[in-house]
mmCIF file of C-alpha atoms in Angstrom:
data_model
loop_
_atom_site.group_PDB
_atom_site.id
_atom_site.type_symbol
_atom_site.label_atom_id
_atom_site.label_comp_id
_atom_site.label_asym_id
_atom_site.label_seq_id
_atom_site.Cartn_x
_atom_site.Cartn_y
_atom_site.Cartn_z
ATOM 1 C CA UNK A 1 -4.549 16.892 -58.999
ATOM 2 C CA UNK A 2 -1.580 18.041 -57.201
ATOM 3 C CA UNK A 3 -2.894 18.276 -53.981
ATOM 4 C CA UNK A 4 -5.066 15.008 -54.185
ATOM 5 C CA UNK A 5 -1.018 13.244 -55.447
ATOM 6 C CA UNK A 6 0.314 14.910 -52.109
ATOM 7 C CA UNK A 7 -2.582 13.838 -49.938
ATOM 8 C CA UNK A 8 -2.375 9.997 -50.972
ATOM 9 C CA UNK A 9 1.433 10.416 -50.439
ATOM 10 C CA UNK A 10 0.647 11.804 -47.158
ATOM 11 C CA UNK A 11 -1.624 9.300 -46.211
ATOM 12 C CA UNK A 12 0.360 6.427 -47.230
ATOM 13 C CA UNK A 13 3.466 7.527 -45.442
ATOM 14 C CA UNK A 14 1.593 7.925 -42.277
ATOM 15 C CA UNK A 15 0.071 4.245 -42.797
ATOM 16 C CA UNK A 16 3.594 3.442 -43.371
ATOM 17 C CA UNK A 17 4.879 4.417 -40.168
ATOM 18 C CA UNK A 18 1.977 3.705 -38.055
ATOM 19 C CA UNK A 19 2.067 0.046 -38.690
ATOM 20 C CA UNK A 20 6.415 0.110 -38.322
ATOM 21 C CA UNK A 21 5.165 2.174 -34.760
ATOM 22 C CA UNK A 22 2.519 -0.988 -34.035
ATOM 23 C CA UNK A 23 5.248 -3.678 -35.013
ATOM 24 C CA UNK A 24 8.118 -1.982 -32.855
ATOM 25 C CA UNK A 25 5.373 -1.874 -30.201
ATOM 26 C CA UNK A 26 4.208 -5.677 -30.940
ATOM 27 C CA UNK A 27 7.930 -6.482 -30.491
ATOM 28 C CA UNK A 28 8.586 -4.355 -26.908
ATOM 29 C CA UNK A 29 5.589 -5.796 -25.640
ATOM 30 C CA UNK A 30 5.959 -9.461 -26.452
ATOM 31 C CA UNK A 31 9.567 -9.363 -25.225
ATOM 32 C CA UNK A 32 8.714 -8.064 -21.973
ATOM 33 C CA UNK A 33 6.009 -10.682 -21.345
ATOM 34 C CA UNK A 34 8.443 -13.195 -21.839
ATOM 35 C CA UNK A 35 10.708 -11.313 -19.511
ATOM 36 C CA UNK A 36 7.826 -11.402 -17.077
ATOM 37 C CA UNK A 37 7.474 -15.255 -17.775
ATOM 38 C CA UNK A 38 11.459 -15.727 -16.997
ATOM 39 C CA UNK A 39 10.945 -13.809 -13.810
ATOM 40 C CA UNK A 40 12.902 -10.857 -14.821
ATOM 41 C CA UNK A 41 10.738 -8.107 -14.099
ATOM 42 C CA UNK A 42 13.501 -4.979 -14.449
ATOM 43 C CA UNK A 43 14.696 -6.082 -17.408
ATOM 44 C CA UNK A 44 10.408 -6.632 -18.803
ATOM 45 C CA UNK A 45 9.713 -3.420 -16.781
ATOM 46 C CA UNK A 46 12.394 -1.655 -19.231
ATOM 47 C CA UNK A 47 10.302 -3.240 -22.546
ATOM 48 C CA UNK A 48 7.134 -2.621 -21.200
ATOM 49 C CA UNK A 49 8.450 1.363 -20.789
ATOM 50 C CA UNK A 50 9.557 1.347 -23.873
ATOM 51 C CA UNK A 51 6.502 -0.101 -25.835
ATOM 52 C CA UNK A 52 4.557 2.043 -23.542
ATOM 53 C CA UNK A 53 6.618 5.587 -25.197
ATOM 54 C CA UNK A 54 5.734 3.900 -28.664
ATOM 55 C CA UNK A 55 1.883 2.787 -27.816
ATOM 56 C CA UNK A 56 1.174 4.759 -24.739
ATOM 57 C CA UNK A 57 -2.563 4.458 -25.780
ATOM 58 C CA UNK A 58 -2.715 0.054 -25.203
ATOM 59 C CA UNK A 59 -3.582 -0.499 -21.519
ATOM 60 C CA UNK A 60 -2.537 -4.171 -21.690
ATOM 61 C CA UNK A 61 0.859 -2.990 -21.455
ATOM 62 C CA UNK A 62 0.232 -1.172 -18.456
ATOM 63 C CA UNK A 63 -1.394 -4.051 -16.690
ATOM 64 C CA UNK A 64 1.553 -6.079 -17.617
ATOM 65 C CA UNK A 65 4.116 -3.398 -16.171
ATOM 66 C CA UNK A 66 2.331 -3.148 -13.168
ATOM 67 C CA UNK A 67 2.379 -7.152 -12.503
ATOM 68 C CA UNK A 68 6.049 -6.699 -13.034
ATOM 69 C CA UNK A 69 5.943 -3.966 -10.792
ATOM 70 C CA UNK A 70 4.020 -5.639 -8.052
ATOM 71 C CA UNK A 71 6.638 -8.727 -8.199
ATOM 72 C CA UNK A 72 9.734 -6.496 -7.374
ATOM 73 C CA UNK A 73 7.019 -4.974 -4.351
ATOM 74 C CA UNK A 74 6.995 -1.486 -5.893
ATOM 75 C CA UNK A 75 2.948 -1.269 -5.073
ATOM 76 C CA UNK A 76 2.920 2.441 -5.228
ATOM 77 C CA UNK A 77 4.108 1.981 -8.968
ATOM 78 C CA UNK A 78 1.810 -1.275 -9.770
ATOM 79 C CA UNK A 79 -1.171 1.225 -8.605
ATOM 80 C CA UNK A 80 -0.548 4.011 -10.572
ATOM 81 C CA UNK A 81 -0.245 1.561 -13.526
ATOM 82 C CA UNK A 82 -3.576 -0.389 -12.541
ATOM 83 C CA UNK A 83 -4.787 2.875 -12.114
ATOM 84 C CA UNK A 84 -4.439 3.897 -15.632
ATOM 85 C CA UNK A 85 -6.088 0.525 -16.846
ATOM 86 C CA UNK A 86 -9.024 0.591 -14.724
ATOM 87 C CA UNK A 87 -9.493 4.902 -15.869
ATOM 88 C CA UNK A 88 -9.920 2.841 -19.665
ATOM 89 C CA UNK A 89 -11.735 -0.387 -18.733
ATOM 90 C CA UNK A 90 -13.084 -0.304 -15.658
ATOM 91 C CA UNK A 91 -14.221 -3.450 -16.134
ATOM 92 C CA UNK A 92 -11.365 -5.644 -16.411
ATOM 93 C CA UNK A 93 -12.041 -7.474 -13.370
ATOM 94 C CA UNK A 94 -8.421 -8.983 -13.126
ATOM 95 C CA UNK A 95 -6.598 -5.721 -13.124
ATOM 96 C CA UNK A 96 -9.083 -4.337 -9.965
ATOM 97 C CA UNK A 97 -7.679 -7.524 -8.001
ATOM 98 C CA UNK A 98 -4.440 -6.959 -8.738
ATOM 99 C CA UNK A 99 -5.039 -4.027 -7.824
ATOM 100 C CA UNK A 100 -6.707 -4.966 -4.548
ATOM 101 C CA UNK A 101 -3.351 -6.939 -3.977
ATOM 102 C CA UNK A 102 -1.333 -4.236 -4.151
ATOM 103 C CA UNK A 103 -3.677 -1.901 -2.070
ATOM 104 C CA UNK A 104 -3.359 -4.700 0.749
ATOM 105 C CA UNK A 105 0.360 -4.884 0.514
ATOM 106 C CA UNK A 106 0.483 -1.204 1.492
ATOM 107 C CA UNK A 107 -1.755 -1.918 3.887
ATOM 108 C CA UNK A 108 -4.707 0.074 2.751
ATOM 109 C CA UNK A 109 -7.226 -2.114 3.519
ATOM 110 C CA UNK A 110 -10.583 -0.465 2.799
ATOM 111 C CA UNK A 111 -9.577 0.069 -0.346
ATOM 112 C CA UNK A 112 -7.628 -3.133 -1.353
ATOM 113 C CA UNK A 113 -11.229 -4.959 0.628
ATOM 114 C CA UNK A 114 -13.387 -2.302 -1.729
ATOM 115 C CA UNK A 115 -11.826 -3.601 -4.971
ATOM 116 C CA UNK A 116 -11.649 -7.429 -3.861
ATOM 117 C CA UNK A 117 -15.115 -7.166 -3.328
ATOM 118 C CA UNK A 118 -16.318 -6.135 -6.640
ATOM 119 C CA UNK A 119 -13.975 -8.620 -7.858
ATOM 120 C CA UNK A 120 -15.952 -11.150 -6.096
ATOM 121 C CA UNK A 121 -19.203 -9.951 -7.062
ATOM 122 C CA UNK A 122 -18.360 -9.303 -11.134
ATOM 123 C CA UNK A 123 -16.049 -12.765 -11.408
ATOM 124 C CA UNK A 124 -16.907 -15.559 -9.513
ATOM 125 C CA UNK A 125 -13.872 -17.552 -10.859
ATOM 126 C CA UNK A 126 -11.592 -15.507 -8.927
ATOM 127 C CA UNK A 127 -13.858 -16.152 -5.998
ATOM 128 C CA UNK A 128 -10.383 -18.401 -4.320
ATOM 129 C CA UNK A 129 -7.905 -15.901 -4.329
ATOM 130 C CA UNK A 130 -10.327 -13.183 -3.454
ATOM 131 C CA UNK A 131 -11.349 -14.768 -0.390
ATOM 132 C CA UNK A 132 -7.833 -15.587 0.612
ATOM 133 C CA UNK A 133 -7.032 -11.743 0.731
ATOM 134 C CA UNK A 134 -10.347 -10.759 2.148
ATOM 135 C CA UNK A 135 -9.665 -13.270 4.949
ATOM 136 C CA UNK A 136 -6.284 -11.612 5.720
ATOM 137 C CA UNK A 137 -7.542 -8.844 5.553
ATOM 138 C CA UNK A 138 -9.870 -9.924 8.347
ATOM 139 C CA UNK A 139 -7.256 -11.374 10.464
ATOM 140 C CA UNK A 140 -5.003 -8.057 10.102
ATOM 141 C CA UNK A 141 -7.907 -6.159 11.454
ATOM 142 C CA UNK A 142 -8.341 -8.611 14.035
ATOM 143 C CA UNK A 143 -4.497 -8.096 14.579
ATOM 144 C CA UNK A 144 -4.589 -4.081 14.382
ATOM 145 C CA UNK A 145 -7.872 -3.790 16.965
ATOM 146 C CA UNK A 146 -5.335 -6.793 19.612
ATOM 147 C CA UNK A 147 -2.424 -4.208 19.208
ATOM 148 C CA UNK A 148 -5.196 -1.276 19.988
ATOM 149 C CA UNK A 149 -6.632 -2.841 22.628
ATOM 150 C CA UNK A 150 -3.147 -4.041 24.094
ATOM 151 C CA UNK A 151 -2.199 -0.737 24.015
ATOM 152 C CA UNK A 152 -5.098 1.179 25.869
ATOM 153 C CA UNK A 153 -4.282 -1.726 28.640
ATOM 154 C CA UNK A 154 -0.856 -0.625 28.733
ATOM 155 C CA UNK A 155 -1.692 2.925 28.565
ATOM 156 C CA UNK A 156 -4.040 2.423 31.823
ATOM 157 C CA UNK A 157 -1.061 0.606 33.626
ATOM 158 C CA UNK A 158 1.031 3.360 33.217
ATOM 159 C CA UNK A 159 -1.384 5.847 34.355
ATOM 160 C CA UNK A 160 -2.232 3.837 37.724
ATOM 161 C CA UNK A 161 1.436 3.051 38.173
ATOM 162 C CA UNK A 162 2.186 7.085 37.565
ATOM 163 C CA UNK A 163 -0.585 7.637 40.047
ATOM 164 C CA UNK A 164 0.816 5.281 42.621
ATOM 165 C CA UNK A 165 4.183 6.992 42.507
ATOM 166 C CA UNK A 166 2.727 10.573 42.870
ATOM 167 C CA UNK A 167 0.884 8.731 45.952
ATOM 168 C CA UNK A 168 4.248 7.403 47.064
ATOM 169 C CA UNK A 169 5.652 10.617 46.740
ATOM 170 C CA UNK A 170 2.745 12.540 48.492
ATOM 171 C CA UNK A 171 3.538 10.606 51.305
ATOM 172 C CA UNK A 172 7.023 10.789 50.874
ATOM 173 C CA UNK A 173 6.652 14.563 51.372
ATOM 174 C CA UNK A 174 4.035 14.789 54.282
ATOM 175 C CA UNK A 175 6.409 12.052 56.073
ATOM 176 C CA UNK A 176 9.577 14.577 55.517
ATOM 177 C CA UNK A 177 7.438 17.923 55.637
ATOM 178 C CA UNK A 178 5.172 17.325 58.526
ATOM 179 C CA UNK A 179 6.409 14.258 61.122
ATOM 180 C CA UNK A 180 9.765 14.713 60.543
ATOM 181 C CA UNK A 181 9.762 17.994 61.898
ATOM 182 C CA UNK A 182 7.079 17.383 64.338
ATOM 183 C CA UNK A 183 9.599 14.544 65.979
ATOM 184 C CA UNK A 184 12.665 16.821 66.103
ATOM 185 C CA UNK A 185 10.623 19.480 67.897
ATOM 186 C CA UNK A 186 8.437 17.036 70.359
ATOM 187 C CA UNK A 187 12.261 15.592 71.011
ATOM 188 C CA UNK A 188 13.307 18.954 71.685
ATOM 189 C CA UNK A 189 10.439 20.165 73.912
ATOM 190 C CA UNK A 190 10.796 17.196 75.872
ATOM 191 C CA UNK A 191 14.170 17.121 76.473
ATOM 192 C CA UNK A 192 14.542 20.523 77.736
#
């Protein structure tokens, strides 16, 4: 009887604080999406921590501290955070193209163009800003294989002009080396 008294204590307690742990976390949480709403994103990103060290278990409120995250352009952070969401539900199609934002603001473009694609093939309704990134991520390719290209030309240019002046030197040399010499002495012989 004594042991079943402590258990139901036990039990209760824990109940007790579990749902004062969910509230505190409820509270953290909502705060920092307003936060996010206002456009403060450190002062949301500090909420969203600390809901996070009461609830680390809810991956909404890593999703929400990595939008925050990706507003103040700290993409390494907003991945890690996606990341964690997309280890728990892979299928949350919104968090894989914010992730696929972020991925393309580093300028890791296989896998931000990986993730936009299976953003575009799960969700069509996110089909506009999908293709938006897809197609810059086109054009920076584009961009990247101009700059490549540019710079084999220019490589080439400097390797004929580097050519030409070892040429010019050459010549330089064989002038000063071999008909140089060959004047002084035919001057010499002849005026002897």
């Amino acid at each position: 009887m004594k042991n079943l008294l402590f258990l139901f204590i036990g039990v209760f307690g824990f109940s007790g604080v579990f749902s004062q742990n969910v509230e505190r976390y409820m509270e953290y949480h909502d705060n920092g999406r307003t936060l996010i709403l206002q456009g403060e994103y450190e002062k949301a990103i500090l909420y969203l921590d600390t809901a996070i060290t009461i609830m680390p278990y809810y991956s909404t409120i890593f999703q929400d501290r990595g939008y925050a995250k990706m507003q103040l352009k700290k993409y390494d952070e907003a991945i890690l955070d996606f990341d964690h969401v997309l280890s728990k539900k892979p299928y949350l199609s919104e968090v894989r193209l914010q992730r696929g934002m972020a991925l393309y603001h580093l300028n890791r473009l296989n896998e931000s163009e990986s993730d936009l694609l299976e953003v575009l093939n799960s969700n069509p309704n996110k089909s506009r800003e999908v293709i938006i990134y897809l197609d810059n991520i086109q054009m920076e390719r584009e961009i990247t294989a101009q700059q490549n290209y540019d710079a084999m030309l220019q490589s080439m240019r400097f390797q004929v002009e580097n050519e030409r002046i070892y040429r010019a030197r050459h010549r330089e040399e064989v002038i000063w080396n071999t008909v140089v010499p060959l004047a002084f002495w035919t001057t010499v012989f002849l005026t002897w």
